Structure formats: structure tokens, C-alpha cells
Amino acid sequence: DTAVSQTPKYLVTQMGNDKSIKCEQNLGHDTMYWYKQDSKKFLKIMFSYNNKELIINETVPNRFSPKSPDKAHLNLHINSLELGDSAVYFCASSQAPPGTIYFGEGSWLTVV
Amino acid sequence: AQTVTQSQPEMSVQEAETVTLSCTYDTSESDYYLFWYKQPPSRQMILVIRQEAYKQQNATENRFSVNFQKAAKSFSLKISDSQLGDAAMYFCAYRGSSNSGYALNFGKGTSLLVTP
């Protein structure tokens, strides 16, 4: 069974569209994250949720909205997609206080 | 904010040889965690090794070991008996206290090439 799973794995969409990426973890962790990896492979934290509460909200456009319906899920919704949103988005989870962070396989978003 | 610096954008090693990847970090915290992650072309993020700052003993995982120098804020990764499958991007990462939300701060990565 996959520990942290993301869907879809690949997503090609047009500018201006709205899209969502779903993430689920079956590790029983209480903290989940979204990271963005840009074309230069730099990984940057976007959001972090602990027990469904938002604890990190880095400087990202408000077109990005995370939603955590329960501790096992953290979805990412993106409105009005722009070319610069093209990246690989990683979901991750951990147990806090700081346990090891486990990553999903990534969702490759291409905006055309 | 804590910063992580990997000064080697690319490294090359021959099969069966040993290579060391460098990482330095900047922090004012006393309690933190350091990690090395491997990212092959598939883009999967794979944990290689983890070090708790309060532990003086360097972490080891089979062919992978670290040289943790807390005073110097240095955390290098040594790969022994390099294998073709070790070729990947390697990221050093720092994880601090609850004030930072326990998120990982990554370096920019080192691309490791393994030659036969």
C-alpha cells in the first residue's frame, strides 16, 4: 500500500483553468505538507497542516488554496492557472513532534 | 529563516569509489534535525539518512554515512562503494522547531553522476 498518494500524477491544462490535486496518507500522521519543485528543481514549502489546522502558509499567490477535510487528506486547489505554475507538486506527511517526512510521488503540472 | 547551502551543483564518482557531498546550514536553534534525500529521475523523494542535532554520533545507513559538525554547522554525506543506482539529485534538508511548523528547508541540490 502506498503511504502517501497523490492524484493525478500528470496534469496538462490550459491557462486560466482551475484544477485540484488530491493527497491521502495512510500512515496515521497528524501533519501534512505541500511542496513545490520548480524547473530548477528547487523545493519550497507552500503549506503545512497539523490536525487539520493550517500552521504554515508561505508566500504563495492566493490562487492556491489548501483544504484538509481530515487528518489523512490534504488537497490543493489552484484557480486561474498561469504558465509559472508549471512545476512538480509534492504532498508529504509526518508525525509531530518532528518525525521523518515522507513524500508522495509528485504531481507534474504543466500549464500551456 | 534557516538556510541550507549545497555548494556543489554537480559531482561525479566512479563505480565502487567514495564520494562526499557537502552541506552547510545556518540556524540559531539548538534542537533540530538534518536529512539527506535522494531524488532519481523519477522525481520520487527518498530518505537516505537522518541526524538529530542532539546526537553526537554520526548517523550511518549501510553505504551512506554523515559527518555532522554541529559547531561548524556542517552536514556532509559520504557514499561508499558507489553504485550506478546512486546516480540522482541529492538534497540536504533542515528541520527546526515548532515555530517553523516542522517543515523541511532544502538546499538547492547536488546532482551526482556515477560512471562505470
PDB file of C-alpha atoms in Angstrom, chain B:
ATOM      1  CA  ALA B   1      14.749  31.706   8.450  1.00  0.00           C
ATOM      2  CA  GLN B   2      17.144  28.835   8.325  1.00  0.00           C
ATOM      3  CA  THR B   3      19.164  28.474   5.123  1.00  0.00           C
ATOM      4  CA  VAL B   4      20.741  25.364   3.702  1.00  0.00           C
ATOM      5  CA  THR B   5      23.645  25.610   1.274  1.00  0.00           C
ATOM      6  CA  GLN B   6      24.911  22.911  -1.030  1.00  0.00           C
ATOM      7  CA  SER B   7      27.954  24.361  -2.743  1.00  0.00           C
ATOM      8  CA  GLN B   8      28.421  21.569  -5.289  1.00  0.00           C
ATOM      9  CA  PRO B   9      25.835  21.723  -8.087  1.00  0.00           C
ATOM     10  CA  GLU B  10      27.332  18.593  -9.691  1.00  0.00           C
ATOM     11  CA  MET B  11      29.615  15.803  -8.585  1.00  0.00           C
ATOM     12  CA  SER B  12      30.989  12.757 -10.367  1.00  0.00           C
ATOM     13  CA  VAL B  13      32.269   9.465  -8.970  1.00  0.00           C
ATOM     14  CA  GLN B  14      33.413   6.187 -10.445  1.00  0.00           C
ATOM     15  CA  GLU B  15      31.662   2.986  -9.563  1.00  0.00           C
ATOM     16  CA  ALA B  16      32.988   1.425  -6.332  1.00  0.00           C
ATOM     17  CA  GLU B  17      34.661   4.685  -5.288  1.00  0.00           C
ATOM     18  CA  THR B  18      33.715   7.002  -2.429  1.00  0.00           C
ATOM     19  CA  VAL B  19      32.219  10.469  -2.788  1.00  0.00           C
ATOM     20  CA  THR B  20      31.343  13.170  -0.269  1.00  0.00           C
ATOM     21  CA  LEU B  21      28.574  15.714  -0.790  1.00  0.00           C
ATOM     22  CA  SER B  22      28.784  18.937   1.187  1.00  0.00           C
ATOM     23  CA  CYS B  23      26.074  20.786   3.073  1.00  0.00           C
ATOM     24  CA  THR B  24      26.161  23.731   5.447  1.00  0.00           C
ATOM     25  CA  TYR B  25      23.283  25.378   7.233  1.00  0.00           C
ATOM     26  CA  ASP B  26      22.556  28.488   9.201  1.00  0.00           C
ATOM     27  CA  THR B  27      20.437  28.427  12.350  1.00  0.00           C
ATOM     28  CA  SER B  28      20.123  29.911  15.808  1.00  0.00           C
ATOM     29  CA  GLU B  29      18.213  26.912  17.139  1.00  0.00           C
ATOM     30  CA  SER B  30      19.829  24.305  19.351  1.00  0.00           C
ATOM     31  CA  ASP B  31      17.386  21.498  18.662  1.00  0.00           C
ATOM     32  CA  TYR B  32      16.888  20.470  15.055  1.00  0.00           C
ATOM     33  CA  TYR B  33      17.102  17.636  12.564  1.00  0.00           C
ATOM     34  CA  LEU B  34      19.072  17.193   9.370  1.00  0.00           C
ATOM     35  CA  PHE B  35      18.294  14.951   6.432  1.00  0.00           C
ATOM     36  CA  TRP B  36      19.617  13.813   3.099  1.00  0.00           C
ATOM     37  CA  TYR B  37      17.063  12.951   0.452  1.00  0.00           C
ATOM     38  CA  LYS B  38      17.760  11.297  -2.900  1.00  0.00           C
ATOM     39  CA  GLN B  39      15.734  12.167  -5.985  1.00  0.00           C
ATOM     40  CA  PRO B  40      16.259   9.919  -9.022  1.00  0.00           C
ATOM     41  CA  PRO B  41      14.944  10.905 -12.466  1.00  0.00           C
ATOM     42  CA  SER B  42      11.527   9.519 -11.491  1.00  0.00           C
ATOM     43  CA  ARG B  43      11.366  12.514  -9.076  1.00  0.00           C
ATOM     44  CA  GLN B  44      10.475  10.293  -6.124  1.00  0.00           C
ATOM     45  CA  MET B  45      11.863  11.787  -2.887  1.00  0.00           C
ATOM     46  CA  ILE B  46      13.663   9.027  -0.999  1.00  0.00           C
ATOM     47  CA  LEU B  47      15.010   9.486   2.508  1.00  0.00           C
ATOM     48  CA  VAL B  48      18.672   8.491   2.665  1.00  0.00           C
ATOM     49  CA  ILE B  49      19.669   9.365   6.205  1.00  0.00           C
ATOM     50  CA  ARG B  50      18.602  11.418   9.212  1.00  0.00           C
ATOM     51  CA  GLN B  51      20.587  13.050  12.006  1.00  0.00           C
ATOM     52  CA  GLU B  52      19.306  14.510  15.260  1.00  0.00           C
ATOM     53  CA  ALA B  53      21.329  17.533  16.354  1.00  0.00           C
ATOM     54  CA  TYR B  54      21.437  16.390  19.980  1.00  0.00           C
ATOM     55  CA  LYS B  55      23.206  13.171  18.987  1.00  0.00           C
ATOM     56  CA  GLN B  56      26.972  13.389  18.800  1.00  0.00           C
ATOM     57  CA  GLN B  57      27.301  10.101  16.964  1.00  0.00           C
ATOM     58  CA  ASN B  58      27.205  10.376  13.188  1.00  0.00           C
ATOM     59  CA  ALA B  59      24.328   8.527  11.528  1.00  0.00           C
ATOM     60  CA  THR B  60      25.048   5.635   9.155  1.00  0.00           C
ATOM     61  CA  GLU B  61      22.824   3.622   6.826  1.00  0.00           C
ATOM     62  CA  ASN B  62      24.698   0.854   5.044  1.00  0.00           C
ATOM     63  CA  ARG B  63      26.932   2.588   2.458  1.00  0.00           C
ATOM     64  CA  PHE B  64      25.739   6.055   3.470  1.00  0.00           C
ATOM     65  CA  SER B  65      27.180   7.972   6.397  1.00  0.00           C
ATOM     66  CA  VAL B  66      27.293  11.573   7.513  1.00  0.00           C
ATOM     67  CA  ASN B  67      29.914  13.816   9.038  1.00  0.00           C
ATOM     68  CA  PHE B  68      27.947  16.090  11.359  1.00  0.00           C
ATOM     69  CA  GLN B  69      29.916  19.024  12.723  1.00  0.00           C
ATOM     70  CA  LYS B  70      27.467  20.979  14.881  1.00  0.00           C
ATOM     71  CA  ALA B  71      29.780  23.839  15.776  1.00  0.00           C
ATOM     72  CA  ALA B  72      30.713  24.338  12.143  1.00  0.00           C
ATOM     73  CA  LYS B  73      27.063  23.801  11.044  1.00  0.00           C
ATOM     74  CA  SER B  74      28.203  21.285   8.512  1.00  0.00           C
ATOM     75  CA  PHE B  75      26.453  18.065   7.459  1.00  0.00           C
ATOM     76  CA  SER B  76      28.188  16.157   4.668  1.00  0.00           C
ATOM     77  CA  LEU B  77      27.084  12.871   3.142  1.00  0.00           C
ATOM     78  CA  LYS B  78      29.593  10.153   2.303  1.00  0.00           C
ATOM     79  CA  ILE B  79      28.640   7.433  -0.156  1.00  0.00           C
ATOM     80  CA  SER B  80      30.955   4.441  -0.108  1.00  0.00           C
ATOM     81  CA  ASP B  81      31.297   1.777  -2.809  1.00  0.00           C
ATOM     82  CA  SER B  82      29.247   3.913  -5.205  1.00  0.00           C
ATOM     83  CA  GLN B  83      26.812   2.100  -7.452  1.00  0.00           C
ATOM     84  CA  LEU B  84      25.181   3.104 -10.728  1.00  0.00           C
ATOM     85  CA  GLY B  85      21.859   3.272  -8.907  1.00  0.00           C
ATOM     86  CA  ASP B  86      23.214   6.031  -6.679  1.00  0.00           C
ATOM     87  CA  ALA B  87      23.068   8.470  -9.586  1.00  0.00           C
ATOM     88  CA  ALA B  88      20.489  11.076  -8.621  1.00  0.00           C
ATOM     89  CA  MET B  89      19.950  14.557  -7.245  1.00  0.00           C
ATOM     90  CA  TYR B  90      20.762  14.719  -3.543  1.00  0.00           C
ATOM     91  CA  PHE B  91      19.119  17.277  -1.292  1.00  0.00           C
ATOM     92  CA  CYS B  92      20.248  18.301   2.142  1.00  0.00           C
ATOM     93  CA  ALA B  93      17.410  19.474   4.382  1.00  0.00           C
ATOM     94  CA  TYR B  94      16.977  21.145   7.766  1.00  0.00           C
ATOM     95  CA  ARG B  95      14.009  20.770  10.054  1.00  0.00           C
ATOM     96  CA  GLY B  96      13.691  23.003  13.092  1.00  0.00           C
ATOM     97  CA  SER B  97      11.320  23.641  15.943  1.00  0.00           C
ATOM     98  CA  SER B  98       7.568  24.066  16.081  1.00  0.00           C
ATOM     99  CA  ASN B  99       7.985  27.765  15.289  1.00  0.00           C
ATOM    100  CA  SER B 100       8.867  26.784  11.768  1.00  0.00           C
ATOM    101  CA  GLY B 101       5.968  24.346  11.586  1.00  0.00           C
ATOM    102  CA  TYR B 102       8.375  21.433  11.383  1.00  0.00           C
ATOM    103  CA  ALA B 103       8.706  21.936   7.620  1.00  0.00           C
ATOM    104  CA  LEU B 104      11.850  20.958   5.775  1.00  0.00           C
ATOM    105  CA  ASN B 105      14.089  23.662   4.349  1.00  0.00           C
ATOM    106  CA  PHE B 106      16.006  22.274   1.398  1.00  0.00           C
ATOM    107  CA  GLY B 107      19.303  23.128  -0.218  1.00  0.00           C
ATOM    108  CA  LYS B 108      19.439  23.535  -3.986  1.00  0.00           C
ATOM    109  CA  GLY B 109      20.703  20.009  -4.502  1.00  0.00           C
ATOM    110  CA  THR B 110      23.777  18.244  -5.844  1.00  0.00           C
ATOM    111  CA  SER B 111      23.496  16.175  -8.998  1.00  0.00           C
ATOM    112  CA  LEU B 112      25.572  13.013  -8.631  1.00  0.00           C
ATOM    113  CA  LEU B 113      26.818  11.212 -11.718  1.00  0.00           C
ATOM    114  CA  VAL B 114      28.184   7.685 -11.332  1.00  0.00           C
ATOM    115  CA  THR B 115      30.436   6.446 -14.117  1.00  0.00           C
ATOM    116  CA  PRO B 116      31.259   2.795 -14.842  1.00  0.00           C
TER     117      PRO B 116
END
